[in-house]
Backbone as XML, in Angstrom:
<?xml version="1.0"?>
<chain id="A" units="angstrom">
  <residue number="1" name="UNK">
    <atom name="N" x="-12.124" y="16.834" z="10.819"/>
    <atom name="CA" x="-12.416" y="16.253" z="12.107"/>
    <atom name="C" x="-12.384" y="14.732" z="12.031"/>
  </residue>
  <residue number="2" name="UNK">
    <atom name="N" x="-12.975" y="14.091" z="12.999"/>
    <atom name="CA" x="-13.042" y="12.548" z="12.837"/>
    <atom name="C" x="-13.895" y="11.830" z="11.708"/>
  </residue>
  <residue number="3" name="UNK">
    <atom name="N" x="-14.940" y="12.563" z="11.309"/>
    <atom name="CA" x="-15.629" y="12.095" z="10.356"/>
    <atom name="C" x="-14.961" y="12.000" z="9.013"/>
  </residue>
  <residue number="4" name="UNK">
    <atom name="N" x="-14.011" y="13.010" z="8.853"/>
    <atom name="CA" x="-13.033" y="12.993" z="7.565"/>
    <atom name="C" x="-12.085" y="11.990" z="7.734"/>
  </residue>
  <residue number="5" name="UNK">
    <atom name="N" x="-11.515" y="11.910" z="9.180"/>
    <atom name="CA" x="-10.945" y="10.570" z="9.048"/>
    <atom name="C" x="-11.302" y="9.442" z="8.743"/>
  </residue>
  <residue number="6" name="UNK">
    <atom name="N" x="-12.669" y="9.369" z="9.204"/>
    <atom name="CA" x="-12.651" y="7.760" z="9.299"/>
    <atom name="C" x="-13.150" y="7.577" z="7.615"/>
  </residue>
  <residue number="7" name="UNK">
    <atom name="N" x="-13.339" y="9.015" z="6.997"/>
    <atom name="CA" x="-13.867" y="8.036" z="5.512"/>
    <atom name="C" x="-12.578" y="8.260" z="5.215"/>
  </residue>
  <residue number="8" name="UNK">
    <atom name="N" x="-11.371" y="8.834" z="5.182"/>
    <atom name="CA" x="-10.321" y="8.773" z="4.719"/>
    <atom name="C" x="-9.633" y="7.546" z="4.776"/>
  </residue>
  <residue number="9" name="UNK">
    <atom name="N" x="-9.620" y="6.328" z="5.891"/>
    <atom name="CA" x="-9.682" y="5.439" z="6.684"/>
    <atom name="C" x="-10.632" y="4.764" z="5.477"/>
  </residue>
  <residue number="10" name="UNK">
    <atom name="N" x="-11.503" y="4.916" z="5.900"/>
    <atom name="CA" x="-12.204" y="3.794" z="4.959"/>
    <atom name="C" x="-11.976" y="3.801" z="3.188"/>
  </residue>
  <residue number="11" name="UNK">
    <atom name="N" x="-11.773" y="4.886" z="2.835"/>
    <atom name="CA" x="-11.438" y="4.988" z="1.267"/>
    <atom name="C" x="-10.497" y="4.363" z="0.636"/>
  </residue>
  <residue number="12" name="UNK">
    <atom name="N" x="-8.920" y="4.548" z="1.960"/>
    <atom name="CA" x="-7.772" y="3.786" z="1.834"/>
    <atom name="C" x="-7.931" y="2.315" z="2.022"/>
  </residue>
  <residue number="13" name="UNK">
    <atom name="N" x="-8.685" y="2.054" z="3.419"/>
    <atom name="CA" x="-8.970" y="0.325" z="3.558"/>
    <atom name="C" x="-9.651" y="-0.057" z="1.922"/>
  </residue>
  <residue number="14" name="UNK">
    <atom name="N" x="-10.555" y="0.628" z="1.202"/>
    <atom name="CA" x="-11.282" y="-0.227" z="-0.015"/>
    <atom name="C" x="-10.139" y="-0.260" z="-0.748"/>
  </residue>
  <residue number="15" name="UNK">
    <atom name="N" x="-9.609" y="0.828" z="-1.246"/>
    <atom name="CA" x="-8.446" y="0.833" z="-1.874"/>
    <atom name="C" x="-7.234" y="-0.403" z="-1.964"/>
  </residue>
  <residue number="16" name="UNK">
    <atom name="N" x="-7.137" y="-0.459" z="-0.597"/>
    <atom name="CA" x="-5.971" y="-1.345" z="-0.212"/>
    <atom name="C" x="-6.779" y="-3.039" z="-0.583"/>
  </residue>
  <residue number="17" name="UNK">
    <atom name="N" x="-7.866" y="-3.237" z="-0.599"/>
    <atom name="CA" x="-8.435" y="-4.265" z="-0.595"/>
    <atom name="C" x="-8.730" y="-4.570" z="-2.103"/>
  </residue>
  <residue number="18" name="UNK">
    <atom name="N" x="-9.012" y="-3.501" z="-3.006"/>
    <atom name="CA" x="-9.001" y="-3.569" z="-4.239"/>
    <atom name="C" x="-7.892" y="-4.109" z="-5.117"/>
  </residue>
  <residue number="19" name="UNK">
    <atom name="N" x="-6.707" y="-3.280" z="-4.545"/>
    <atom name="CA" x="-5.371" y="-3.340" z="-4.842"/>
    <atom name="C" x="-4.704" y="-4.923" z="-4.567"/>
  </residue>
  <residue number="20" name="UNK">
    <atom name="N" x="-5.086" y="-6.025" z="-3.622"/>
    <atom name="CA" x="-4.737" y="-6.816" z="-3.242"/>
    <atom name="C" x="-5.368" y="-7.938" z="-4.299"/>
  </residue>
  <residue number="21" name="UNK">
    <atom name="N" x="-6.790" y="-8.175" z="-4.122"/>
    <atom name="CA" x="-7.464" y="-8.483" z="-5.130"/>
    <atom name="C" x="-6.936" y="-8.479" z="-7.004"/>
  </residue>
  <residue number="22" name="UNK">
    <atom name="N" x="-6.956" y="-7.245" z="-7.143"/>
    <atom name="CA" x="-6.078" y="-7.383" z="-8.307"/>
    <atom name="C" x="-4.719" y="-8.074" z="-8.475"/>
  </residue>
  <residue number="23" name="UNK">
    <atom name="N" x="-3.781" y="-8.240" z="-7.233"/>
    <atom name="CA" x="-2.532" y="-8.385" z="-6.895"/>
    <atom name="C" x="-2.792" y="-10.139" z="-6.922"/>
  </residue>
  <residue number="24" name="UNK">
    <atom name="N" x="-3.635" y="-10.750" z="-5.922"/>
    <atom name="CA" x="-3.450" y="-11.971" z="-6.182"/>
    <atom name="C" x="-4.189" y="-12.956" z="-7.547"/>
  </residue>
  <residue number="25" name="UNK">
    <atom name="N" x="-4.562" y="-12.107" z="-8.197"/>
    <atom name="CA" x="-4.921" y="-13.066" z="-9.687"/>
    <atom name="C" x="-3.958" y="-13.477" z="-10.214"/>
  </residue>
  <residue number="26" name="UNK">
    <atom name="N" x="-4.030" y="-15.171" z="-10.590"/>
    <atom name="CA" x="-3.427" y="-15.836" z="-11.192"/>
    <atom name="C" x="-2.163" y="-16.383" z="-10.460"/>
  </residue>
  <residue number="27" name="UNK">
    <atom name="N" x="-2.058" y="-16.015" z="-9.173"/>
    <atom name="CA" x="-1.126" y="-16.419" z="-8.007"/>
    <atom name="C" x="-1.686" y="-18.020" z="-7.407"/>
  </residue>
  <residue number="28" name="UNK">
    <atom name="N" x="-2.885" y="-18.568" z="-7.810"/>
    <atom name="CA" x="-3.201" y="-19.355" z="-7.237"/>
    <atom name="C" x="-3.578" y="-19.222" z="-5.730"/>
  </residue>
  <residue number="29" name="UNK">
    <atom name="N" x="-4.157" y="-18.415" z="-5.148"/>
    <atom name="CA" x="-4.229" y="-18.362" z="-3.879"/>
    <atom name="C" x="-5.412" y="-17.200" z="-4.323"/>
  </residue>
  <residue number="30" name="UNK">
    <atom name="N" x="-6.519" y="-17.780" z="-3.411"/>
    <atom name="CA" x="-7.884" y="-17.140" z="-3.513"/>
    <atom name="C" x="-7.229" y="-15.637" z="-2.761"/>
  </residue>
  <residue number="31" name="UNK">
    <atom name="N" x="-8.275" y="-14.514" z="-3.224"/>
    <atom name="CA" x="-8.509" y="-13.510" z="-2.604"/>
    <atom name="C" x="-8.440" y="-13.747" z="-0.960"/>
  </residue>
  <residue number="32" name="UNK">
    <atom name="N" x="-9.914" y="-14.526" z="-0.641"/>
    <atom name="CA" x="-10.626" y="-14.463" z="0.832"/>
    <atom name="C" x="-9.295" y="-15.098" z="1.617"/>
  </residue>
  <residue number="33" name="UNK">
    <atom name="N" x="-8.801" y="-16.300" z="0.632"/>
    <atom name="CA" x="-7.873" y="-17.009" z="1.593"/>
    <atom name="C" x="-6.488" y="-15.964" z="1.979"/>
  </residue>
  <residue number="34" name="UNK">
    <atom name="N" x="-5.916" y="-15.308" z="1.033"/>
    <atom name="CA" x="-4.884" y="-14.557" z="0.594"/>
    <atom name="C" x="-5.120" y="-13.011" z="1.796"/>
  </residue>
  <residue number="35" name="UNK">
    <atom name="N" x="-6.339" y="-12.731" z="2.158"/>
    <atom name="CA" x="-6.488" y="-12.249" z="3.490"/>
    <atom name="C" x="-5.942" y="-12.498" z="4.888"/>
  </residue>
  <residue number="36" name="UNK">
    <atom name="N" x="-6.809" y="-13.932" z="4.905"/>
    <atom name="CA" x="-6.789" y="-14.351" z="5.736"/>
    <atom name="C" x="-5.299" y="-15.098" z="6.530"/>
  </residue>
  <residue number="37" name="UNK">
    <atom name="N" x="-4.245" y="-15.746" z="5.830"/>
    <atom name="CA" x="-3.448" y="-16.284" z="5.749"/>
    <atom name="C" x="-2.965" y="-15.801" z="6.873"/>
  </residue>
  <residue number="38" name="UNK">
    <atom name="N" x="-1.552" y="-16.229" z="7.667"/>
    <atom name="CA" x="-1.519" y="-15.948" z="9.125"/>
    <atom name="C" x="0.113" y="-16.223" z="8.404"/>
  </residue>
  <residue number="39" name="UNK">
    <atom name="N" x="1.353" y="-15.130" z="8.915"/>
    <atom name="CA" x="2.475" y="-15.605" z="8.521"/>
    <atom name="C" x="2.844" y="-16.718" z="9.622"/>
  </residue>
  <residue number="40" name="UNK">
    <atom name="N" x="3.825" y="-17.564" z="8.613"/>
    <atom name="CA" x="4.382" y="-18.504" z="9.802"/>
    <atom name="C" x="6.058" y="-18.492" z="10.885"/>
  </residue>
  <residue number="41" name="UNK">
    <atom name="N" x="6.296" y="-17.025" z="9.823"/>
    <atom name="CA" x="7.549" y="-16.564" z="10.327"/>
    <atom name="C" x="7.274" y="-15.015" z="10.575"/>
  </residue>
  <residue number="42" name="UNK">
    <atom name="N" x="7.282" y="-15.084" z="12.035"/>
    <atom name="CA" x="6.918" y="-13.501" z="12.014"/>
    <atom name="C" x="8.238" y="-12.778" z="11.348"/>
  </residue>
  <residue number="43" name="UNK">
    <atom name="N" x="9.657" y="-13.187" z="11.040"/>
    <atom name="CA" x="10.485" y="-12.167" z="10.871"/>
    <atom name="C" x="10.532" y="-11.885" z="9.394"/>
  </residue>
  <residue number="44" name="UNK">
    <atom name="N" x="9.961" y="-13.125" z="8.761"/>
    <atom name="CA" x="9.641" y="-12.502" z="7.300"/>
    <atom name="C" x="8.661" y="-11.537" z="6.974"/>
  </residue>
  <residue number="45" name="UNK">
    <atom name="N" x="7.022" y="-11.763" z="8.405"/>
    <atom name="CA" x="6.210" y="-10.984" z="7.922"/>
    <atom name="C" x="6.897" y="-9.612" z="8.289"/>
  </residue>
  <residue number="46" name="UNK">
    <atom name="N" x="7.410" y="-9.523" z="9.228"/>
    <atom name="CA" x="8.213" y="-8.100" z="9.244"/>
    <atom name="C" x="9.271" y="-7.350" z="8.466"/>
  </residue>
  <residue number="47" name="UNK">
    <atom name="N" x="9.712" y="-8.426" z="7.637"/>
    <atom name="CA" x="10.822" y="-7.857" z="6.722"/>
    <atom name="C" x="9.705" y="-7.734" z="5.328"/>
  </residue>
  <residue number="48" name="UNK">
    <atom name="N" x="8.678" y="-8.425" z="5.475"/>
    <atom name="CA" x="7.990" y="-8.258" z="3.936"/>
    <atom name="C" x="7.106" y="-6.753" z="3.984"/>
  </residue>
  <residue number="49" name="UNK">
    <atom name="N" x="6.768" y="-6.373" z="5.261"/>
    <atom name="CA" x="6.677" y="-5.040" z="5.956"/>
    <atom name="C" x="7.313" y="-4.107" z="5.201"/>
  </residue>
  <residue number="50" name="UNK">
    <atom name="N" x="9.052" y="-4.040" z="5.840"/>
    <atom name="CA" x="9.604" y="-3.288" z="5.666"/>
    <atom name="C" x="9.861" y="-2.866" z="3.640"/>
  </residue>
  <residue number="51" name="UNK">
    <atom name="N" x="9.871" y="-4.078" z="3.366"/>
    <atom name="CA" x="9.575" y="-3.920" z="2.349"/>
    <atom name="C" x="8.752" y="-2.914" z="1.360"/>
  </residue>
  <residue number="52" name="UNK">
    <atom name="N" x="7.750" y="-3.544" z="1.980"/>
    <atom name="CA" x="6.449" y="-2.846" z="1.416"/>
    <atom name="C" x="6.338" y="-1.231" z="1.768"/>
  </residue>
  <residue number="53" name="UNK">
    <atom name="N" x="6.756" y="-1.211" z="2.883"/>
    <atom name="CA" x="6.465" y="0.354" z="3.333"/>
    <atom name="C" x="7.999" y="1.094" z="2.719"/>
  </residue>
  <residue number="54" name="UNK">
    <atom name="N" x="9.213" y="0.269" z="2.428"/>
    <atom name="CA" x="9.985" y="1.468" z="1.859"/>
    <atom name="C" x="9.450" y="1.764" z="-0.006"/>
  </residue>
  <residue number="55" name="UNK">
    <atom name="N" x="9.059" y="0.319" z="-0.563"/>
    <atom name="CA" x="8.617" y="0.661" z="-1.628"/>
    <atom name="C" x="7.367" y="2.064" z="-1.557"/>
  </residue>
  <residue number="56" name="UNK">
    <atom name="N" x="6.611" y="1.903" z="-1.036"/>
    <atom name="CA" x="5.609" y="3.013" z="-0.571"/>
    <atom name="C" x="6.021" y="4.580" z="-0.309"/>
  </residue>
  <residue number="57" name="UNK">
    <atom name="N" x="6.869" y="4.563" z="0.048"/>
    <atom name="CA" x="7.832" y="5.550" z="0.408"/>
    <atom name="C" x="9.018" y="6.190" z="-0.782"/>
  </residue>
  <residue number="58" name="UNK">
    <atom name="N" x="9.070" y="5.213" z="-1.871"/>
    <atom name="CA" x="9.535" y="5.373" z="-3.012"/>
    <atom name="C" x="8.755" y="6.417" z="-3.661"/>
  </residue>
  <residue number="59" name="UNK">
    <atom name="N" x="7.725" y="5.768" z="-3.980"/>
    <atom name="CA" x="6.930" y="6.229" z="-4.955"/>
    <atom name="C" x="5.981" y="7.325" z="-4.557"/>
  </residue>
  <residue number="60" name="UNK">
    <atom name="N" x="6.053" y="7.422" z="-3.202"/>
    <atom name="CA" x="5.716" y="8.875" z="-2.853"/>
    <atom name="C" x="6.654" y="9.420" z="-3.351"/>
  </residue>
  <residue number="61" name="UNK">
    <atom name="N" x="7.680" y="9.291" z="-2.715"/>
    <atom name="CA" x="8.850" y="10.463" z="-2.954"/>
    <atom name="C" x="8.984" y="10.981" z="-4.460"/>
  </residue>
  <residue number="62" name="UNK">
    <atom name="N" x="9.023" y="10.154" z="-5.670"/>
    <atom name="CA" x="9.182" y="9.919" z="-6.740"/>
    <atom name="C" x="8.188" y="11.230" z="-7.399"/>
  </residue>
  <residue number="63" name="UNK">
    <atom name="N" x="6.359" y="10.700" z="-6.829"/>
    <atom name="CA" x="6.068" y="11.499" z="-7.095"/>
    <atom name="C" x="5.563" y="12.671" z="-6.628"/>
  </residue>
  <residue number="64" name="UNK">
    <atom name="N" x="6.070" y="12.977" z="-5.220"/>
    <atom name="CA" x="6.589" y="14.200" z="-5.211"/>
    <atom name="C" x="8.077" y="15.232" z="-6.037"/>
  </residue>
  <residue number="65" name="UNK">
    <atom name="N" x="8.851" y="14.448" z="-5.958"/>
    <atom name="CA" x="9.453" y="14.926" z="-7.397"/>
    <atom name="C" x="8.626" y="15.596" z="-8.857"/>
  </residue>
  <residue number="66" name="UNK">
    <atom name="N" x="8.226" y="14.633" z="-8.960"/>
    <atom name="CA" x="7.660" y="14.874" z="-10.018"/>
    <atom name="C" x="6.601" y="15.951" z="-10.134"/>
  </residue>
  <residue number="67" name="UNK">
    <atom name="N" x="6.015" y="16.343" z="-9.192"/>
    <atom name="CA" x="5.312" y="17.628" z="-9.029"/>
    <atom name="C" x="6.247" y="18.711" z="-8.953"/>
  </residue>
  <residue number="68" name="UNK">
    <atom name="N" x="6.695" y="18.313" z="-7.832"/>
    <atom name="CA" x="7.857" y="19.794" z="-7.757"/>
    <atom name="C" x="8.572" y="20.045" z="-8.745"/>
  </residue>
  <residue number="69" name="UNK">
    <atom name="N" x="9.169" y="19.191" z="-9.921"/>
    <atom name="CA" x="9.569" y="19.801" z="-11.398"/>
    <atom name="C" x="8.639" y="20.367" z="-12.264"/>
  </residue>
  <residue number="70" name="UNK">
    <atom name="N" x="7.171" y="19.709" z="-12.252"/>
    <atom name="CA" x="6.479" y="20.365" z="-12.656"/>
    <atom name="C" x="6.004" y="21.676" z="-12.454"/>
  </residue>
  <residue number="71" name="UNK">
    <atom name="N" x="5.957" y="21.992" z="-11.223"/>
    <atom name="CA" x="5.477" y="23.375" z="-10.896"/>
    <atom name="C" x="6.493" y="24.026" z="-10.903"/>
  </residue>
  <residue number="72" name="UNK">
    <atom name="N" x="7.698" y="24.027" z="-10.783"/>
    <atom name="CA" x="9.015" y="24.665" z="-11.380"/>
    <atom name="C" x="9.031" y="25.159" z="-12.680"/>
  </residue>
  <residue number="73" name="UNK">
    <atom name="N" x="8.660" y="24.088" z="-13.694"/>
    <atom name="CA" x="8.822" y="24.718" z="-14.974"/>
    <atom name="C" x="7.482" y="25.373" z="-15.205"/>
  </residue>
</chain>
């Protein structure tokens, strides 16, 4: 129901926030700021998007593969 969503929702938001955190160390650009930042070209923030979501889409796929050979053999 909704209650499973929204912690599902929230498990992914910590996640995603964890993941970023780790991502900007040593980039020179604080965490809080590295949030906050506002693109200045929306067509990059949209291509850095697309980006991101086909990589995402990789590595699902990938490892869905990788299950489905497994449970095959």
């Amino acid at each position: 129901g909704a209650k499973f969503v929204h912690m599902i929702y929230c498990l992914a938001r910590y996640v995603m926030i964890e993941e970023m955190k780790k991502l900007s160390v040593g980039t020179g650009i604080p965490f809080a700021e590295a949030i906050m930042r506002r693109p200045k070209d929306l067509y990059m923030a949209k291509a850095r998007h697309r980006v991101a979501y086909n990589k995402l889409l990789q590595t699902l796929q990938q490892k869905d593969f990788v299950l489905q050979e497994y449970r095959r053999r």
